[in-house]
Amino acid sequence: MWLTVVPLVIWLLWWWNDIWYGILTATFRSSKGGTKLPPGHMGLPIIGEMFTFLWYFKFLRRPDDYINSKRHKHDDGIGMYRTHLFGRPSIIVFSPAANKFVFRDEERFVLEWPNVEIVGKTSLVAVHGKAHVRIRSFVSRSINQPDALRRIAIVVQPRIISALRSWVERRKIISYNEINKVTFENIGMYFASFEPGPTLDTLDKYFTGLVSGIRSYPLNIPGFAYYHALQCRKKTIAIFKEELEKRNNNDDGSTRPMNDLMDGLMKLKDEEGSQLRENEVLDNIVSILVAGYESTTLATMWAVYYLAKYPKVLQKLREENVSLKKSKTEQLVTSDEMLKMKYTMKVVDETIRLANIAAIVFRTTTKDVQYKGYTIPKGWNVMLWIRYLHTDPENFNDPLSFNPDRWDASMTSGTYQVFGGGSRICVGNMLARLQLAVFLHHLSTGYKWELVNPDAKMKYLSHPKPEDGVEITIEEL
Ligand code: HEM
């Protein structure tokens, strides 16, 4: 009897979610107009395909093969699969056309951040529709448009220059750790004009606690990550609030030029002449910190890594940047100069493509959505697997090689989505590119470096990074 029961139970468990969502729920829905789910497999009850996902990302360290294995089994050309991940029935979207379809429809595919109260309920990532357009315009004007870029390019360089000098004094450094430090110092400056020192160190500590709670189980009980994150948020807000109040008290009717993000968010006006409220300013500072800190560190770290691996690219980059190199006393380059550096900007775009810092972007369906004869049911998790766009040979020739010259040709539309798409496209995209370009200018014109562990293993969770954090030896040219 066991010989029959055990295989039957295993079979049932293996197909449980497909039976539940694909047959039982679908049959119920079909009485209301028909449901055919995209192809795929949804795995075990509750766990779904989480083990398979971890298998490819953590153990095999070949994340793209997760999609390749699905294409192998179920490909019918629609660029979507059904699965069950992170505790929810999900649709994986991985082709340029299907990605565009989702990104463009903000009403039926909404962004829902987990534990959104940690980043702030009035922050850009938490609001929708008109409120989103309004806040986004404030943030974009404060960090991502030409005037802001000009200001920030100048603000960030002194710390980049002095960090590079200090690396040489130590000769051997772990790039990730050092870049993280200089990135945060610069964020301190262009967010709220905080100089490096104890306040910034404390802020960094609270920030780490805050981020670790974003994807945690929401148990507001001492000892749990979520509770700790909320405490860290309170302390982070308190630091920025004290600064904001100082500025409010000294306000002279404001002839002072806008110097940083806090000033921008406090002073700018929307089309109707209204300004952001204090809680909106603070929530948005926190959310921009969450979105911009780790991403900038990782992009810069990957540039150090790829340029060490591709000396010919470094040589071309150096040649272009030497033409801009200023005298010892006047070392700073401007954003206008950097954004015109054709090869440098190709290196920037190629780094961000291959680094795949934002591997997956999440949405939730607000209604049943029809796509090419299939239904994506209401309330499902939709995962835009953007890293696969950048590593699929159908979209990029020899996709895993670092080749900035590929940008000489125009890309097929929808294949380069490093910053997402639609109305939620990264609001710091120009700033991210510019900061990387400025860093590359100083690095390539002043230094040579080598990887200590050129064959270091990669890890892909939570973000792609060589295990040694890109340890290098570095010296002056
Ligand atoms: C290479 C670095 C970066 C990458 C790869 C990146 C990637 C992304 C992606 C993929 C999204 C879309 C998320 C979604 O659709 O759900 C996004 C949104 C966002 N990013 Fe970035 N980002 C980078 C740097 C930055 C920087 C430097 C900042 C600001 C200082 C920033 C601020 C934001 C914000 C606030 C959003 C939310 C936009 C909205 O909801 O309207 N990012 N980013």
mmCIF file with all atom_site columns, C-alpha atoms and ligand atoms in Angstrom, residues 103 106 111-113 123-127 132-133 135-136 139 143-144 152 183 187 190-191 261 284 287-300 348 351-353 355-363 384 386 417-433 435-436, ligand 1:
data_model
loop_
_atom_site.group_PDB
_atom_site.id
_atom_site.type_symbol
_atom_site.label_atom_id
_atom_site.label_alt_id
_atom_site.label_comp_id
_atom_site.label_asym_id
_atom_site.label_entity_id
_atom_site.label_seq_id
_atom_site.pdbx_PDB_ins_code
_atom_site.Cartn_x
_atom_site.Cartn_y
_atom_site.Cartn_z
_atom_site.occupancy
_atom_site.B_iso_or_equiv
_atom_site.pdbx_formal_charge
_atom_site.auth_seq_id
_atom_site.auth_comp_id
_atom_site.auth_asym_id
_atom_site.auth_atom_id
_atom_site.pdbx_PDB_model_num
ATOM   1   C  CA  . PHE A 1 103 ? 5.816  48.600 -17.363 1.00 0.00 ? 103 PHE A CA  1
ATOM   2   C  CA  . GLU A 1 106 ? 0.688  51.370 -14.072 1.00 0.00 ? 106 GLU A CA  1
ATOM   3   C  CA  . LEU A 1 111 ? 4.200  48.761 -7.375  1.00 0.00 ? 111 LEU A CA  1
ATOM   4   C  CA  . GLU A 1 112 ? 3.680  47.547 -3.802  1.00 0.00 ? 112 GLU A CA  1
ATOM   5   C  CA  . TRP A 1 113 ? 6.671  47.809 -1.510  1.00 0.00 ? 113 TRP A CA  1
ATOM   6   C  CA  . SER A 1 123 ? 7.586  58.563 -0.098  1.00 0.00 ? 123 SER A CA  1
ATOM   7   C  CA  . LEU A 1 124 ? 7.866  58.330 -3.861  1.00 0.00 ? 124 LEU A CA  1
ATOM   8   C  CA  . VAL A 1 125 ? 7.872  54.536 -3.878  1.00 0.00 ? 125 VAL A CA  1
ATOM   9   C  CA  . ALA A 1 126 ? 4.722  54.345 -1.751  1.00 0.00 ? 126 ALA A CA  1
ATOM   10  C  CA  . VAL A 1 127 ? 2.388  56.739 -3.557  1.00 0.00 ? 127 VAL A CA  1
ATOM   11  C  CA  . HIS A 1 132 ? 3.329  59.996 -7.482  1.00 0.00 ? 132 HIS A CA  1
ATOM   12  C  CA  . VAL A 1 133 ? 3.662  62.384 -10.431 1.00 0.00 ? 133 VAL A CA  1
ATOM   13  C  CA  . ILE A 1 135 ? 6.405  63.937 -5.642  1.00 0.00 ? 135 ILE A CA  1
ATOM   14  C  CA  . ARG A 1 136 ? 8.453  62.547 -8.511  1.00 0.00 ? 136 ARG A CA  1
ATOM   15  C  CA  . VAL A 1 139 ? 12.668 64.550 -6.463  1.00 0.00 ? 139 VAL A CA  1
ATOM   16  C  CA  . ILE A 1 143 ? 18.715 65.271 -7.994  1.00 0.00 ? 143 ILE A CA  1
ATOM   17  C  CA  . ASN A 1 144 ? 18.339 64.296 -11.638 1.00 0.00 ? 144 ASN A CA  1
ATOM   18  C  CA  . ILE A 1 152 ? 26.238 67.307 -7.359  1.00 0.00 ? 152 ILE A CA  1
ATOM   19  C  CA  . THR A 1 183 ? 29.342 56.837 -1.465  1.00 0.00 ? 183 THR A CA  1
ATOM   20  C  CA  . ILE A 1 187 ? 25.215 61.101 0.011   1.00 0.00 ? 187 ILE A CA  1
ATOM   21  C  CA  . TYR A 1 190 ? 24.388 66.151 -1.422  1.00 0.00 ? 190 TYR A CA  1
ATOM   22  C  CA  . PHE A 1 191 ? 21.392 65.073 0.659   1.00 0.00 ? 191 PHE A CA  1
ATOM   23  C  CA  . LEU A 1 261 ? 18.385 67.500 -1.765  1.00 0.00 ? 261 LEU A CA  1
ATOM   24  C  CA  . ASN A 1 284 ? 11.432 61.062 0.561   1.00 0.00 ? 284 ASN A CA  1
ATOM   25  C  CA  . SER A 1 287 ? 13.369 56.434 0.364   1.00 0.00 ? 287 SER A CA  1
ATOM   26  C  CA  . ILE A 1 288 ? 15.966 58.032 -1.914  1.00 0.00 ? 288 ILE A CA  1
ATOM   27  C  CA  . LEU A 1 289 ? 18.634 56.884 0.514   1.00 0.00 ? 289 LEU A CA  1
ATOM   28  C  CA  . VAL A 1 290 ? 17.287 53.327 0.296   1.00 0.00 ? 290 VAL A CA  1
ATOM   29  C  CA  . ALA A 1 291 ? 17.141 53.402 -3.512  1.00 0.00 ? 291 ALA A CA  1
ATOM   30  C  CA  . GLY A 1 292 ? 20.392 55.254 -4.191  1.00 0.00 ? 292 GLY A CA  1
ATOM   31  C  CA  . TYR A 1 293 ? 23.019 54.114 -1.683  1.00 0.00 ? 293 TYR A CA  1
ATOM   32  C  CA  . GLU A 1 294 ? 23.666 50.405 -2.289  1.00 0.00 ? 294 GLU A CA  1
ATOM   33  C  CA  . SER A 1 295 ? 22.943 50.726 -6.027  1.00 0.00 ? 295 SER A CA  1
ATOM   34  C  CA  . THR A 1 296 ? 25.621 53.414 -6.482  1.00 0.00 ? 296 THR A CA  1
ATOM   35  C  CA  . THR A 1 297 ? 28.160 51.434 -4.431  1.00 0.00 ? 297 THR A CA  1
ATOM   36  C  CA  . LEU A 1 298 ? 27.577 48.260 -6.445  1.00 0.00 ? 298 LEU A CA  1
ATOM   37  C  CA  . ALA A 1 299 ? 27.738 49.942 -9.845  1.00 0.00 ? 299 ALA A CA  1
ATOM   38  C  CA  . THR A 1 300 ? 31.060 51.573 -8.927  1.00 0.00 ? 300 THR A CA  1
ATOM   39  C  CA  . VAL A 1 348 ? 29.116 53.369 -17.737 1.00 0.00 ? 348 VAL A CA  1
ATOM   40  C  CA  . THR A 1 351 ? 28.905 48.316 -16.527 1.00 0.00 ? 351 THR A CA  1
ATOM   41  C  CA  . ILE A 1 352 ? 25.342 48.848 -15.396 1.00 0.00 ? 352 ILE A CA  1
ATOM   42  C  CA  . ARG A 1 353 ? 24.035 46.363 -18.002 1.00 0.00 ? 353 ARG A CA  1
ATOM   43  C  CA  . ALA A 1 355 ? 26.239 44.302 -13.198 1.00 0.00 ? 355 ALA A CA  1
ATOM   44  C  CA  . ASN A 1 356 ? 22.483 43.681 -13.098 1.00 0.00 ? 356 ASN A CA  1
ATOM   45  C  CA  . ILE A 1 357 ? 22.118 45.371 -9.744  1.00 0.00 ? 357 ILE A CA  1
ATOM   46  C  CA  . ALA A 1 358 ? 18.326 45.416 -9.935  1.00 0.00 ? 358 ALA A CA  1
ATOM   47  C  CA  . ALA A 1 359 ? 17.741 41.832 -11.071 1.00 0.00 ? 359 ALA A CA  1
ATOM   48  C  CA  . ILE A 1 360 ? 13.993 41.692 -10.589 1.00 0.00 ? 360 ILE A CA  1
ATOM   49  C  CA  . VAL A 1 361 ? 11.312 44.357 -10.271 1.00 0.00 ? 361 VAL A CA  1
ATOM   50  C  CA  . PHE A 1 362 ? 7.979  43.542 -8.604  1.00 0.00 ? 362 PHE A CA  1
ATOM   51  C  CA  . ARG A 1 363 ? 4.392  44.503 -9.412  1.00 0.00 ? 363 ARG A CA  1
ATOM   52  C  CA  . LEU A 1 384 ? 9.861  41.557 -14.261 1.00 0.00 ? 384 LEU A CA  1
ATOM   53  C  CA  . ILE A 1 386 ? 15.092 42.383 -16.038 1.00 0.00 ? 386 ILE A CA  1
ATOM   54  C  CA  . GLN A 1 417 ? 15.942 48.086 -18.777 1.00 0.00 ? 417 GLN A CA  1
ATOM   55  C  CA  . VAL A 1 418 ? 18.573 48.517 -16.070 1.00 0.00 ? 418 VAL A CA  1
ATOM   56  C  CA  . PHE A 1 419 ? 16.611 51.427 -14.609 1.00 0.00 ? 419 PHE A CA  1
ATOM   57  C  CA  . GLY A 1 420 ? 13.184 49.825 -15.026 1.00 0.00 ? 420 GLY A CA  1
ATOM   58  C  CA  . GLY A 1 421 ? 10.565 51.415 -17.253 1.00 0.00 ? 421 GLY A CA  1
ATOM   59  C  CA  . GLY A 1 422 ? 7.289  53.321 -17.499 1.00 0.00 ? 422 GLY A CA  1
ATOM   60  C  CA  . SER A 1 423 ? 6.331  55.925 -14.927 1.00 0.00 ? 423 SER A CA  1
ATOM   61  C  CA  . ARG A 1 424 ? 8.459  54.285 -12.237 1.00 0.00 ? 424 ARG A CA  1
ATOM   62  C  CA  . ILE A 1 425 ? 11.710 54.377 -14.177 1.00 0.00 ? 425 ILE A CA  1
ATOM   63  C  CA  . CYS A 1 426 ? 14.612 55.170 -11.826 1.00 0.00 ? 426 CYS A CA  1
ATOM   64  C  CA  . VAL A 1 427 ? 14.399 58.832 -10.858 1.00 0.00 ? 427 VAL A CA  1
ATOM   65  C  CA  . GLY A 1 428 ? 18.151 58.836 -10.126 1.00 0.00 ? 428 GLY A CA  1
ATOM   66  C  CA  . ASN A 1 429 ? 19.220 57.344 -13.478 1.00 0.00 ? 429 ASN A CA  1
ATOM   67  C  CA  . MET A 1 430 ? 21.181 60.349 -14.763 1.00 0.00 ? 430 MET A CA  1
ATOM   68  C  CA  . LEU A 1 431 ? 22.716 60.942 -11.356 1.00 0.00 ? 431 LEU A CA  1
ATOM   69  C  CA  . ALA A 1 432 ? 23.813 57.292 -11.130 1.00 0.00 ? 432 ALA A CA  1
ATOM   70  C  CA  . ARG A 1 433 ? 25.444 57.458 -14.584 1.00 0.00 ? 433 ARG A CA  1
ATOM   71  C  CA  . GLN A 1 435 ? 28.540 59.738 -10.493 1.00 0.00 ? 435 GLN A CA  1
ATOM   72  C  CA  . LEU A 1 436 ? 30.012 56.619 -12.049 1.00 0.00 ? 436 LEU A CA  1
HETATM 73  C  C1  . HEM B 2 .   ? 23.202 52.029 -11.063 1.00 0.00 ? 1   HEM B C1  1
HETATM 74  C  C2  . HEM B 2 .   ? 22.433 52.471 -10.118 1.00 0.00 ? 1   HEM B C2  1
HETATM 75  C  C3  . HEM B 2 .   ? 20.943 52.298 -10.084 1.00 0.00 ? 1   HEM B C3  1
HETATM 76  C  C4  . HEM B 2 .   ? 20.157 51.296 -10.592 1.00 0.00 ? 1   HEM B C4  1
HETATM 77  C  C5  . HEM B 2 .   ? 20.601 50.059 -11.379 1.00 0.00 ? 1   HEM B C5  1
HETATM 78  C  C6  . HEM B 2 .   ? 18.782 51.626 -10.260 1.00 0.00 ? 1   HEM B C6  1
HETATM 79  C  C7  . HEM B 2 .   ? 17.684 50.863 -10.654 1.00 0.00 ? 1   HEM B C7  1
HETATM 80  C  C8  . HEM B 2 .   ? 16.375 51.233 -10.407 1.00 0.00 ? 1   HEM B C8  1
HETATM 81  C  C9  . HEM B 2 .   ? 15.227 50.516 -10.896 1.00 0.00 ? 1   HEM B C9  1
HETATM 82  C  C10 . HEM B 2 .   ? 15.271 49.230 -11.726 1.00 0.00 ? 1   HEM B C10 1
HETATM 83  C  C11 . HEM B 2 .   ? 14.124 51.177 -10.475 1.00 0.00 ? 1   HEM B C11 1
HETATM 84  C  C12 . HEM B 2 .   ? 12.674 50.826 -10.802 1.00 0.00 ? 1   HEM B C12 1
HETATM 85  C  C13 . HEM B 2 .   ? 12.025 50.039 -9.694  1.00 0.00 ? 1   HEM B C13 1
HETATM 86  C  C14 . HEM B 2 .   ? 10.602 49.646 -10.025 1.00 0.00 ? 1   HEM B C14 1
HETATM 87  O  O1  . HEM B 2 .   ? 10.134 49.862 -11.135 1.00 0.00 ? 1   HEM B O1  1
HETATM 88  O  O2  . HEM B 2 .   ? 9.971  49.065 -9.140  1.00 0.00 ? 1   HEM B O2  1
HETATM 89  C  C15 . HEM B 2 .   ? 14.555 52.318 -9.691  1.00 0.00 ? 1   HEM B C15 1
HETATM 90  C  C16 . HEM B 2 .   ? 13.718 53.216 -9.078  1.00 0.00 ? 1   HEM B C16 1
HETATM 91  C  C17 . HEM B 2 .   ? 14.155 54.237 -8.261  1.00 0.00 ? 1   HEM B C17 1
HETATM 92  N  N1  . HEM B 2 .   ? 15.459 54.647 -8.097  1.00 0.00 ? 1   HEM B N1  1
HETATM 93  FE FE1 . HEM B 2 .   ? 17.108 53.802 -8.914  1.00 0.00 ? 1   HEM B FE1 1
HETATM 94  N  N2  . HEM B 2 .   ? 18.768 52.795 -9.559  1.00 0.00 ? 1   HEM B N2  1
HETATM 95  C  C18 . HEM B 2 .   ? 20.060 53.245 -9.430  1.00 0.00 ? 1   HEM B C18 1
HETATM 96  C  C19 . HEM B 2 .   ? 20.479 54.408 -8.811  1.00 0.00 ? 1   HEM B C19 1
HETATM 97  C  C20 . HEM B 2 .   ? 19.662 55.292 -8.148  1.00 0.00 ? 1   HEM B C20 1
HETATM 98  C  C21 . HEM B 2 .   ? 20.106 56.508 -7.503  1.00 0.00 ? 1   HEM B C21 1
HETATM 99  C  C22 . HEM B 2 .   ? 21.556 57.017 -7.475  1.00 0.00 ? 1   HEM B C22 1
HETATM 100 C  C23 . HEM B 2 .   ? 18.997 57.067 -6.921  1.00 0.00 ? 1   HEM B C23 1
HETATM 101 C  C24 . HEM B 2 .   ? 18.859 58.332 -6.110  1.00 0.00 ? 1   HEM B C24 1
HETATM 102 C  C25 . HEM B 2 .   ? 19.841 58.896 -5.445  1.00 0.00 ? 1   HEM B C25 1
HETATM 103 C  C26 . HEM B 2 .   ? 17.859 56.216 -7.225  1.00 0.00 ? 1   HEM B C26 1
HETATM 104 C  C27 . HEM B 2 .   ? 16.565 56.440 -6.817  1.00 0.00 ? 1   HEM B C27 1
HETATM 105 C  C28 . HEM B 2 .   ? 15.468 55.710 -7.226  1.00 0.00 ? 1   HEM B C28 1
HETATM 106 C  C29 . HEM B 2 .   ? 14.101 55.990 -6.768  1.00 0.00 ? 1   HEM B C29 1
HETATM 107 C  C30 . HEM B 2 .   ? 13.688 57.048 -5.752  1.00 0.00 ? 1   HEM B C30 1
HETATM 108 C  C31 . HEM B 2 .   ? 13.275 55.071 -7.439  1.00 0.00 ? 1   HEM B C31 1
HETATM 109 C  C32 . HEM B 2 .   ? 11.749 54.967 -7.340  1.00 0.00 ? 1   HEM B C32 1
HETATM 110 C  C33 . HEM B 2 .   ? 11.129 55.715 -8.514  1.00 0.00 ? 1   HEM B C33 1
HETATM 111 C  C34 . HEM B 2 .   ? 9.608  55.717 -8.520  1.00 0.00 ? 1   HEM B C34 1
HETATM 112 O  O3  . HEM B 2 .   ? 8.984  54.868 -7.865  1.00 0.00 ? 1   HEM B O3  1
HETATM 113 O  O4  . HEM B 2 .   ? 9.050  56.588 -9.213  1.00 0.00 ? 1   HEM B O4  1
HETATM 114 N  N3  . HEM B 2 .   ? 18.301 55.155 -7.986  1.00 0.00 ? 1   HEM B N3  1
HETATM 115 N  N4  . HEM B 2 .   ? 15.937 52.344 -9.670  1.00 0.00 ? 1   HEM B N4  1
#
